[in-house]
């Protein structure tokens, strides 16, 4: 559905800092005017009475078409986009992971081509996985010529894409000098690899040993180490998928000391605990992700951290696998591909467990689902409903209820970690770049 002008009437516009009753005029791909009683002959009119109008969701952390030892992840850029739109997400940030020896710039261009079929806005975090004589220059080129604002590194996975601390420090310092942000997967690799092999050698092969081999201390130690580097080098850092109370406490402390330490968490850590691993293989394997699901006190601490602003963003770490792919680890939990889908459910889970449960206000909901991400990753024109901003927005029905199920989800995997959960709140209409891409239960893409 393409019209050059759209008027959204009777909107209750929610931005990060205020709520306003007004109409919105969209011309082309921009928000042209916000005012009372707008009229524009020939414009397509949508009535948003009784609904919220919020900035299009920005998912800070997705892995579409990610090559893994189990093959490509189940969602590519097309199916991932469909699912994102369905749930009210209009922009995603995916990853560029080069091969060893490959230039970061070449890997970036290749990944951009792979994402060309996407129906949502796609941005990238770029991952230096080694330090060569060319890395600093390539990082500089990506920032200056391609507008990259963030680099992602892994303190875990040292036998593949993870880096040692010497490299981490070089990346942090180089990114800082370039005005870019380093985002980090924080887990202590040494103890994790040791425990994984130890459990396996003792015949402990079930998914249950996945969380046991990735203790909360492993995350907290890495977060603490990262915070030391951030403070010493005076550079900003961002920890992805923070899952533990211990990690949150360190981040909160460092933020109080003036360290620019941003934190992201994911809907799955706000929803589940590690009890889900005590189940038959197919069920338990769905939840094998890194970091793993944690204890109730961790979940409570994450909610508190959303409320007090310690955590700024919600990314899904969408990394979906089919049951067949997960079955690769049926005799050895180390071979279960890590990750789960969620890009479709981010807003409705946060709305249900957060806003409808009175843990979060609507303005906090907007901060966490779009505004903060746009600010932190400097996504120009995103994250606000204001004149001159991109016309990426969502009409959000706070009353609509449904039960999440693999039977009707848009994601491509034949499993869903949120199966059976009843959610309230739904993206009724989704507009990307001035184009209606979802309306009244139909996709127009
Ligand atoms: O289990 C996960 N999260 N898989 C995706 C890769 C990562 O660590 O983010
Ligand atoms: Zn991830």
Short mmCIF file of C-alpha atoms and ligand atoms in Angstrom, two decimals:
data_model
loop_
_atom_site.label_atom_id
_atom_site.label_comp_id
_atom_site.label_asym_id
_atom_site.label_seq_id
_atom_site.Cartn_x
_atom_site.Cartn_y
_atom_site.Cartn_z
CA UNK A 1 0.00 0.00 0.00
CA UNK A 2 1.78 3.17 -1.21
CA UNK A 3 0.31 6.62 -0.91
CA UNK A 4 2.24 9.88 -1.04
CA UNK A 5 0.38 11.34 1.94
CA UNK A 6 -1.05 9.68 5.03
CA UNK A 7 -2.87 11.32 7.92
CA UNK A 8 -3.08 9.49 11.22
CA UNK A 9 -6.03 11.02 13.05
CA UNK A 10 -6.68 11.12 16.80
CA UNK A 11 -3.26 9.81 17.70
CA UNK A 12 -2.03 9.55 21.26
CA UNK A 13 1.62 10.03 20.32
CA UNK A 14 4.08 8.61 22.80
CA UNK A 15 7.66 9.82 22.61
CA UNK A 16 10.42 9.14 25.12
CA UNK A 17 9.59 12.29 27.09
CA UNK A 18 5.94 13.14 26.47
CA UNK A 19 2.50 12.04 25.32
CA UNK A 20 0.56 14.28 22.93
CA UNK A 21 -2.93 14.11 21.39
CA UNK A 22 -2.60 15.23 17.75
CA UNK A 23 -2.83 14.19 14.10
CA UNK A 24 0.25 13.18 12.13
CA UNK A 25 0.77 14.07 8.47
CA UNK A 26 3.21 11.87 6.56
CA UNK A 27 4.47 13.11 3.21
CA UNK A 28 6.70 10.77 1.25
CA UNK A 29 8.97 9.02 3.71
CA UNK A 30 8.97 11.74 6.40
CA UNK A 31 6.76 13.03 9.16
CA UNK A 32 5.71 16.38 7.68
CA UNK A 33 3.51 17.81 10.42
CA UNK A 34 2.11 17.09 13.86
CA UNK A 35 -0.87 19.24 14.73
CA UNK A 36 -4.53 19.22 15.71
CA UNK A 37 -7.12 18.67 12.96
CA UNK A 38 -4.82 18.23 9.99
CA UNK A 39 -6.51 17.90 6.62
CA UNK A 40 -4.87 17.15 3.29
CA UNK A 41 -7.10 16.41 0.29
CA UNK A 42 -6.37 13.02 -1.25
CA UNK A 43 -4.40 11.76 1.74
CA UNK A 44 -5.01 8.23 3.00
CA UNK A 45 -6.57 8.58 6.45
CA UNK A 46 -6.04 6.16 9.33
CA UNK A 47 -7.99 6.59 12.55
CA UNK A 48 -5.84 5.81 15.61
CA UNK A 49 -8.54 6.67 18.18
CA UNK A 50 -8.05 4.71 21.41
CA UNK A 51 -4.59 3.53 20.35
CA UNK A 52 -1.05 4.70 20.96
CA UNK A 53 1.20 5.85 18.14
CA UNK A 54 4.82 5.06 18.92
CA UNK A 55 8.12 5.24 17.02
CA UNK A 56 8.84 2.09 15.00
CA UNK A 57 10.67 -0.46 17.13
CA UNK A 58 14.44 -0.77 16.82
CA UNK A 59 15.83 -4.20 17.65
CA UNK A 60 19.48 -3.68 18.55
CA UNK A 61 20.50 -7.31 18.19
CA UNK A 62 19.45 -9.78 15.50
CA UNK A 63 21.22 -12.55 13.62
CA UNK A 64 19.42 -13.14 10.31
CA UNK A 65 20.96 -15.66 7.88
CA UNK A 66 23.86 -16.25 10.23
CA UNK A 67 26.26 -18.98 9.06
CA UNK A 68 26.85 -21.44 11.93
CA UNK A 69 28.11 -25.03 12.32
CA UNK A 70 24.43 -26.05 12.10
CA UNK A 71 23.94 -24.21 8.80
CA UNK A 72 22.30 -20.83 8.31
CA UNK A 73 19.96 -19.67 11.05
CA UNK A 74 16.30 -20.33 10.29
CA UNK A 75 15.32 -16.74 9.52
CA UNK A 76 16.85 -14.90 6.60
CA UNK A 77 16.47 -11.17 6.01
CA UNK A 78 13.06 -11.68 4.36
CA UNK A 79 11.37 -13.93 6.92
CA UNK A 80 13.08 -12.03 9.72
CA UNK A 81 11.70 -8.77 8.31
CA UNK A 82 8.17 -10.16 8.07
CA UNK A 83 8.32 -11.23 11.69
CA UNK A 84 9.82 -7.91 12.77
CA UNK A 85 7.10 -5.90 11.01
CA UNK A 86 4.37 -8.10 12.43
CA UNK A 87 5.57 -7.28 15.93
CA UNK A 88 6.08 -3.54 15.38
CA UNK A 89 9.82 -3.45 14.72
CA UNK A 90 10.83 -1.30 11.76
CA UNK A 91 14.63 -1.32 12.14
CA UNK A 92 17.08 -4.02 13.14
CA UNK A 93 20.79 -4.03 13.80
CA UNK A 94 22.47 -7.20 12.55
CA UNK A 95 26.16 -8.15 12.54
CA UNK A 96 29.07 -8.28 10.14
CA UNK A 97 31.39 -11.12 11.09
CA UNK A 98 34.35 -11.47 8.72
CA UNK A 99 36.26 -14.65 8.04
CA UNK A 100 39.78 -14.76 9.45
CA UNK A 101 41.98 -12.79 7.08
CA UNK A 102 39.03 -11.01 5.42
CA UNK A 103 38.91 -7.23 5.40
CA UNK A 104 36.22 -5.70 7.60
CA UNK A 105 35.16 -3.42 4.76
CA UNK A 106 34.80 -6.28 2.30
CA UNK A 107 32.81 -8.29 4.88
CA UNK A 108 30.59 -5.26 5.49
CA UNK A 109 29.82 -4.84 1.78
CA UNK A 110 29.12 -8.55 1.44
CA UNK A 111 26.74 -8.54 4.39
CA UNK A 112 24.98 -5.46 3.06
CA UNK A 113 24.34 -7.34 -0.19
CA UNK A 114 23.00 -10.33 1.77
CA UNK A 115 20.55 -8.01 3.52
CA UNK A 116 19.30 -6.40 0.32
CA UNK A 117 15.98 -8.30 0.45
CA UNK A 118 15.12 -6.93 3.88
CA UNK A 119 11.79 -5.12 4.31
CA UNK A 120 12.86 -3.22 7.42
CA UNK A 121 15.75 -0.79 7.89
CA UNK A 122 18.94 -2.75 8.51
CA UNK A 123 22.05 -1.42 10.24
CA UNK A 124 25.16 -3.33 11.25
CA UNK A 125 27.54 -3.75 14.14
CA UNK A 126 30.91 -4.80 12.65
CA UNK A 127 33.04 -7.41 14.42
CA UNK A 128 36.82 -7.26 14.45
CA UNK A 129 37.70 -10.90 15.21
CA UNK A 130 41.48 -10.38 15.10
CA UNK A 131 43.96 -7.52 15.13
CA UNK A 132 46.08 -7.03 12.02
CA UNK A 133 48.15 -4.12 10.75
CA UNK A 134 45.07 -3.05 8.72
CA UNK A 135 42.33 -3.31 11.36
CA UNK A 136 42.50 0.28 12.64
CA UNK A 137 42.46 1.69 9.11
CA UNK A 138 39.49 -0.53 8.16
CA UNK A 139 37.58 0.53 11.27
CA UNK A 140 38.26 4.15 10.37
CA UNK A 141 37.03 3.64 6.79
CA UNK A 142 33.84 1.99 8.04
CA UNK A 143 33.09 4.90 10.35
CA UNK A 144 34.02 7.67 7.93
CA UNK A 145 32.85 6.27 4.58
CA UNK A 146 30.04 3.89 5.55
CA UNK A 147 28.56 5.50 8.65
CA UNK A 148 29.22 2.53 10.95
CA UNK A 149 28.74 3.62 14.58
CA UNK A 150 29.46 0.41 16.49
CA UNK A 151 31.88 -2.50 16.64
CA UNK A 152 31.03 -5.79 18.31
CA UNK A 153 33.53 -8.08 19.98
CA UNK A 154 33.20 -11.36 21.80
CA UNK A 155 35.00 -12.16 25.05
CA UNK A 156 33.50 -15.69 24.71
CA UNK A 157 33.97 -18.06 21.73
CA UNK A 158 37.77 -17.65 21.68
CA UNK A 159 38.23 -20.73 19.52
CA UNK A 160 36.32 -19.05 16.67
CA UNK A 161 35.35 -15.36 16.66
CA UNK A 162 36.29 -14.36 20.22
CA UNK A 163 39.27 -12.11 20.89
CA UNK A 164 41.89 -11.91 23.63
CA UNK A 165 42.13 -8.92 25.95
CA UNK A 166 45.05 -7.35 24.09
CA UNK A 167 42.90 -7.16 20.97
CA UNK A 168 39.89 -6.03 22.99
CA UNK A 169 41.89 -3.10 24.33
CA UNK A 170 43.04 -2.13 20.84
CA UNK A 171 39.48 -2.27 19.50
CA UNK A 172 38.17 -0.23 22.44
CA UNK A 173 40.81 2.44 22.02
CA UNK A 174 40.47 2.63 18.23
CA UNK A 175 36.66 2.77 18.33
CA UNK A 176 36.82 5.41 21.05
CA UNK A 177 39.18 7.54 18.96
CA UNK A 178 36.80 7.24 16.00
CA UNK A 179 33.79 8.24 18.08
CA UNK A 180 32.29 4.76 17.71
CA UNK A 181 30.89 2.47 20.38
CA UNK A 182 32.26 -0.96 21.21
CA UNK A 183 29.58 -3.48 22.08
CA UNK A 184 30.67 -6.62 23.84
CA UNK A 185 29.53 -10.19 24.49
CA UNK A 186 30.69 -10.52 28.08
CA UNK A 187 31.43 -14.06 29.28
CA UNK A 188 34.67 -15.53 30.64
CA UNK A 189 35.64 -18.02 27.95
CA UNK A 190 38.26 -19.98 29.91
CA UNK A 191 35.98 -21.26 32.66
CA UNK A 192 33.10 -21.90 30.27
CA UNK A 193 35.17 -24.04 27.90
CA UNK A 194 36.65 -25.91 30.85
CA UNK A 195 33.25 -26.66 32.39
CA UNK A 196 31.67 -27.67 29.07
CA UNK A 197 34.35 -30.26 28.44
CA UNK A 198 34.34 -31.41 32.04
CA UNK A 199 30.59 -32.07 32.06
CA UNK A 200 30.74 -33.87 28.74
CA UNK A 201 33.63 -36.07 29.84
CA UNK A 202 31.57 -37.05 32.90
CA UNK A 203 28.73 -38.19 30.61
CA UNK A 204 26.64 -35.13 31.42
CA UNK A 205 25.30 -34.47 27.95
CA UNK A 206 21.82 -32.98 28.48
CA UNK A 207 20.81 -29.36 27.68
CA UNK A 208 20.66 -28.85 31.44
CA UNK A 209 24.47 -28.69 31.45
CA UNK A 210 24.46 -25.69 29.15
CA UNK A 211 23.45 -23.23 31.91
CA UNK A 212 25.59 -25.06 34.47
CA UNK A 213 28.66 -24.56 32.29
CA UNK A 214 27.98 -20.81 31.92
CA UNK A 215 27.70 -19.55 35.52
CA UNK A 216 26.54 -16.03 36.34
CA UNK A 217 30.05 -15.27 37.67
CA UNK A 218 31.40 -15.85 34.15
CA UNK A 219 29.26 -13.00 32.86
CA UNK A 220 29.92 -10.75 35.85
CA UNK A 221 33.68 -11.25 35.68
CA UNK A 222 33.76 -10.28 31.99
CA UNK A 223 31.54 -7.26 32.61
CA UNK A 224 33.84 -6.19 35.44
CA UNK A 225 36.93 -6.62 33.26
CA UNK A 226 35.31 -4.67 30.43
CA UNK A 227 34.39 -1.90 32.85
CA UNK A 228 37.99 -1.68 33.99
CA UNK A 229 39.14 -1.21 30.40
CA UNK A 230 36.39 1.32 29.67
CA UNK A 231 37.32 3.34 32.71
CA UNK A 232 41.07 3.18 32.13
CA UNK A 233 40.79 4.11 28.45
CA UNK A 234 37.94 6.57 28.99
CA UNK A 235 35.85 5.06 26.20
CA UNK A 236 32.15 4.15 26.04
CA UNK A 237 31.13 0.49 26.09
CA UNK A 238 27.88 -1.44 25.73
CA UNK A 239 27.30 -4.94 27.06
CA UNK A 240 24.92 -7.00 24.92
CA UNK A 241 22.36 -9.42 26.34
CA UNK A 242 23.07 -8.80 30.04
CA UNK A 243 21.41 -11.60 31.96
CA UNK A 244 22.61 -11.52 35.58
CA UNK A 245 22.05 -9.57 38.78
CA UNK A 246 25.79 -9.62 39.42
CA UNK A 247 26.47 -8.08 36.02
CA UNK A 248 23.80 -5.42 36.53
CA UNK A 249 25.25 -4.46 39.91
CA UNK A 250 28.70 -3.88 38.37
CA UNK A 251 27.26 -1.83 35.52
CA UNK A 252 25.18 0.30 37.88
CA UNK A 253 28.24 0.93 40.04
CA UNK A 254 30.40 1.91 37.06
CA UNK A 255 27.69 4.20 35.68
CA UNK A 256 27.61 5.94 39.07
CA UNK A 257 31.39 6.45 38.78
CA UNK A 258 30.84 8.21 35.45
CA UNK A 259 31.88 5.39 33.13
CA UNK A 260 29.83 5.44 29.90
CA UNK A 261 28.61 1.88 30.24
CA UNK A 262 25.42 1.06 28.32
CA UNK A 263 23.55 -2.19 28.79
CA UNK A 264 21.13 -4.21 26.70
CA UNK A 265 19.00 -7.09 27.86
CA UNK A 266 16.63 -9.39 25.97
CA UNK A 267 12.96 -10.34 26.41
CA UNK A 268 13.86 -13.97 27.14
CA UNK A 269 15.84 -13.01 30.27
CA UNK A 270 12.85 -10.95 31.44
CA UNK A 271 10.43 -13.82 30.87
CA UNK A 272 11.98 -17.16 31.80
CA UNK A 273 14.26 -18.76 34.37
CA UNK A 274 16.58 -21.74 34.08
CA UNK A 275 13.73 -24.06 35.15
CA UNK A 276 12.97 -24.45 31.43
CA UNK A 277 16.08 -26.64 31.01
CA UNK A 278 14.58 -29.34 33.21
CA UNK A 279 12.55 -30.78 30.32
CA UNK A 280 12.77 -33.37 27.51
CA UNK A 281 15.44 -32.58 24.89
CA UNK A 282 13.27 -30.90 22.23
CA UNK A 283 11.72 -28.53 24.74
CA UNK A 284 14.91 -27.76 26.67
CA UNK A 285 17.05 -27.32 23.55
CA UNK A 286 14.86 -24.44 22.36
CA UNK A 287 16.19 -22.40 25.28
CA UNK A 288 19.86 -23.16 24.71
CA UNK A 289 21.32 -19.72 24.12
CA UNK A 290 24.30 -17.80 25.38
CA UNK A 291 24.19 -16.46 27.97
CA UNK A 292 21.67 -18.98 29.32
CA UNK A 293 18.45 -18.25 31.16
CA UNK A 294 19.07 -17.48 34.82
CA UNK A 295 17.45 -17.47 38.26
CA UNK A 296 14.44 -15.55 39.51
CA UNK A 297 16.61 -13.01 41.35
CA UNK A 298 18.41 -12.26 38.08
CA UNK A 299 15.13 -11.72 36.27
CA UNK A 300 13.96 -9.40 39.07
CA UNK A 301 17.22 -7.46 38.91
CA UNK A 302 16.83 -6.98 35.15
CA UNK A 303 13.33 -5.57 35.60
CA UNK A 304 14.65 -3.22 38.26
CA UNK A 305 17.45 -2.17 35.90
CA UNK A 306 14.93 -1.34 33.18
CA UNK A 307 12.95 0.74 35.64
CA UNK A 308 15.91 2.75 36.95
CA UNK A 309 17.61 3.20 33.55
CA UNK A 310 20.68 1.02 34.17
CA UNK A 311 19.64 -0.96 31.09
CA UNK A 312 18.89 1.23 28.07
CA UNK A 313 17.89 -1.14 25.29
CA UNK A 314 16.03 -4.35 24.56
CA UNK A 315 17.43 -6.44 21.74
CA UNK A 316 16.14 -9.90 21.03
CA UNK A 317 19.40 -11.64 20.05
CA UNK A 318 17.11 -13.24 17.47
CA UNK A 319 19.03 -16.30 16.33
CA UNK A 320 16.51 -18.95 15.37
CA UNK A 321 17.12 -22.63 14.65
CA UNK A 322 14.77 -25.41 13.61
CA UNK A 323 14.20 -28.46 15.78
CA UNK A 324 16.34 -30.47 13.33
CA UNK A 325 19.20 -28.03 13.76
CA UNK A 326 18.86 -28.15 17.55
CA UNK A 327 18.89 -31.97 17.36
CA UNK A 328 22.55 -31.85 16.35
CA UNK A 329 23.21 -31.70 20.07
CA UNK A 330 20.92 -34.47 21.24
CA UNK A 331 23.85 -36.53 22.52
CA UNK A 332 26.09 -33.61 23.45
CA UNK A 333 24.77 -30.27 24.70
CA UNK A 334 27.93 -28.60 23.30
CA UNK A 335 26.60 -29.24 19.79
CA UNK A 336 23.20 -27.63 20.24
CA UNK A 337 23.31 -24.46 18.14
CA UNK A 338 22.93 -21.51 20.50
CA UNK A 339 20.08 -19.09 20.08
CA UNK A 340 16.34 -18.59 19.77
CA UNK A 341 13.93 -16.46 17.76
CA UNK A 342 12.14 -13.46 19.22
CA UNK A 343 12.18 -10.49 16.84
CA UNK A 344 8.40 -10.82 16.39
CA UNK A 345 7.58 -10.71 20.08
CA UNK A 346 9.85 -8.04 21.57
CA UNK A 347 7.27 -5.27 21.89
CA UNK A 348 4.34 -7.43 22.95
CA UNK A 349 6.38 -9.23 25.63
CA UNK A 350 7.72 -5.95 27.01
CA UNK A 351 4.28 -4.36 26.88
CA UNK A 352 2.59 -7.33 28.58
CA UNK A 353 5.15 -7.96 31.30
CA UNK A 354 6.21 -4.34 31.62
CA UNK A 355 3.52 -1.77 30.82
CA UNK A 356 0.37 -3.83 31.42
CA UNK A 357 1.92 -5.16 34.65
CA UNK A 358 2.70 -1.59 35.74
CA UNK A 359 6.45 -2.07 35.93
CA UNK A 360 7.08 0.42 33.10
CA UNK A 361 5.37 3.55 31.82
CA UNK A 362 4.54 4.00 28.14
CA UNK A 363 7.37 6.52 27.85
CA UNK A 364 9.83 3.98 29.27
CA UNK A 365 8.44 1.43 26.81
CA UNK A 366 9.29 3.83 23.96
CA UNK A 367 12.74 4.58 25.40
CA UNK A 368 13.54 0.88 25.63
CA UNK A 369 12.09 -0.23 22.31
CA UNK A 370 13.31 2.57 20.04
CA UNK A 371 14.46 5.95 21.35
CA UNK A 372 17.51 4.88 23.37
CA UNK A 373 18.74 2.63 20.55
CA UNK A 374 18.47 5.50 18.06
CA UNK A 375 20.46 7.75 20.40
CA UNK A 376 23.14 5.23 21.36
CA UNK A 377 23.74 4.02 17.78
CA UNK A 378 23.10 7.46 16.23
CA UNK A 379 20.41 6.26 13.85
CA UNK A 380 19.50 9.55 12.22
CA UNK A 381 15.76 10.18 11.80
CA UNK A 382 14.78 7.21 13.97
CA UNK A 383 13.27 6.76 17.42
CA UNK A 384 11.03 9.86 17.58
CA UNK A 385 7.69 10.96 16.26
CA UNK A 386 8.47 14.55 15.34
CA UNK A 387 8.43 16.75 12.28
CA UNK A 388 11.27 15.91 9.90
CA UNK A 389 11.86 12.43 11.35
CA UNK A 390 11.50 9.28 9.25
CA UNK A 391 7.93 8.04 8.95
CA UNK A 392 8.61 4.76 10.77
CA UNK A 393 5.82 4.33 13.24
CA UNK A 394 3.43 1.91 14.83
CA UNK A 395 -0.21 2.23 15.84
CA UNK A 396 -0.26 0.15 19.00
CA UNK A 397 -3.51 -1.35 20.23
CA UNK A 398 -3.13 -1.80 24.00
CA UNK A 399 -6.22 -4.01 24.31
CA UNK A 400 -5.66 -6.63 21.63
CA UNK A 401 -4.81 -10.05 23.11
CA UNK A 402 -3.42 -13.18 21.53
CA UNK A 403 -1.60 -16.35 22.44
CA UNK A 404 1.84 -16.80 20.93
CA UNK A 405 2.19 -20.01 18.97
CA UNK A 406 4.36 -21.66 16.37
CA UNK A 407 1.08 -22.35 14.55
CA UNK A 408 0.66 -18.72 13.53
CA UNK A 409 3.93 -16.91 14.13
CA UNK A 410 5.70 -15.27 11.19
CA UNK A 411 9.17 -16.43 12.14
CA UNK A 412 10.53 -19.33 10.16
CA UNK A 413 11.53 -21.87 12.82
CA UNK A 414 9.26 -24.76 13.82
CA UNK A 415 9.52 -23.84 17.49
CA UNK A 416 8.87 -20.78 19.62
CA UNK A 417 10.24 -20.20 23.11
CA UNK A 418 7.16 -18.09 23.96
CA UNK A 419 4.72 -20.83 22.92
CA UNK A 420 1.45 -20.60 24.85
CA UNK A 421 2.08 -17.22 26.46
CA UNK A 422 -0.92 -14.88 26.26
CA UNK A 423 0.15 -11.35 25.43
CA UNK A 424 -1.76 -8.09 25.44
CA UNK A 425 -0.93 -5.25 23.05
CA UNK A 426 -0.34 -5.57 19.34
CA UNK A 427 1.06 -3.60 16.42
CA UNK A 428 -2.16 -2.87 14.54
CA UNK A 429 -0.62 -0.71 11.81
CA UNK A 430 3.05 -0.45 10.91
CA UNK A 431 4.49 2.22 8.65
CA UNK A 432 8.05 2.16 7.34
CA UNK A 433 9.41 5.11 5.36
CA UNK A 434 5.88 6.40 4.78
CA UNK A 435 4.61 3.06 3.48
CA UNK A 436 1.93 1.06 5.28
CA UNK A 437 3.45 -2.42 5.63
CA UNK A 438 0.99 -3.91 8.12
CA UNK A 439 -2.62 -2.98 8.74
CA UNK A 440 -5.50 -4.82 10.42
CA UNK A 441 -3.82 -8.20 10.39
CA UNK A 442 -2.45 -8.03 6.85
CA UNK A 443 1.08 -7.50 5.58
CA UNK A 444 1.53 -5.26 2.54
CA UNK A 445 5.05 -6.12 1.47
O1 LIG B 1 22.96 -17.91 21.81
C1 LIG B 1 23.12 -16.91 21.16
N1 LIG B 1 22.92 -15.76 21.70
N2 LIG B 1 23.49 -16.98 19.87
C2 LIG B 1 23.79 -15.89 19.06
C3 LIG B 1 25.22 -15.48 19.13
C4 LIG B 1 25.48 -14.59 20.30
O2 LIG B 1 26.20 -14.99 21.18
O3 LIG B 1 24.96 -13.48 20.34
ZN1 LIG B 2 23.80 -12.28 19.51
#
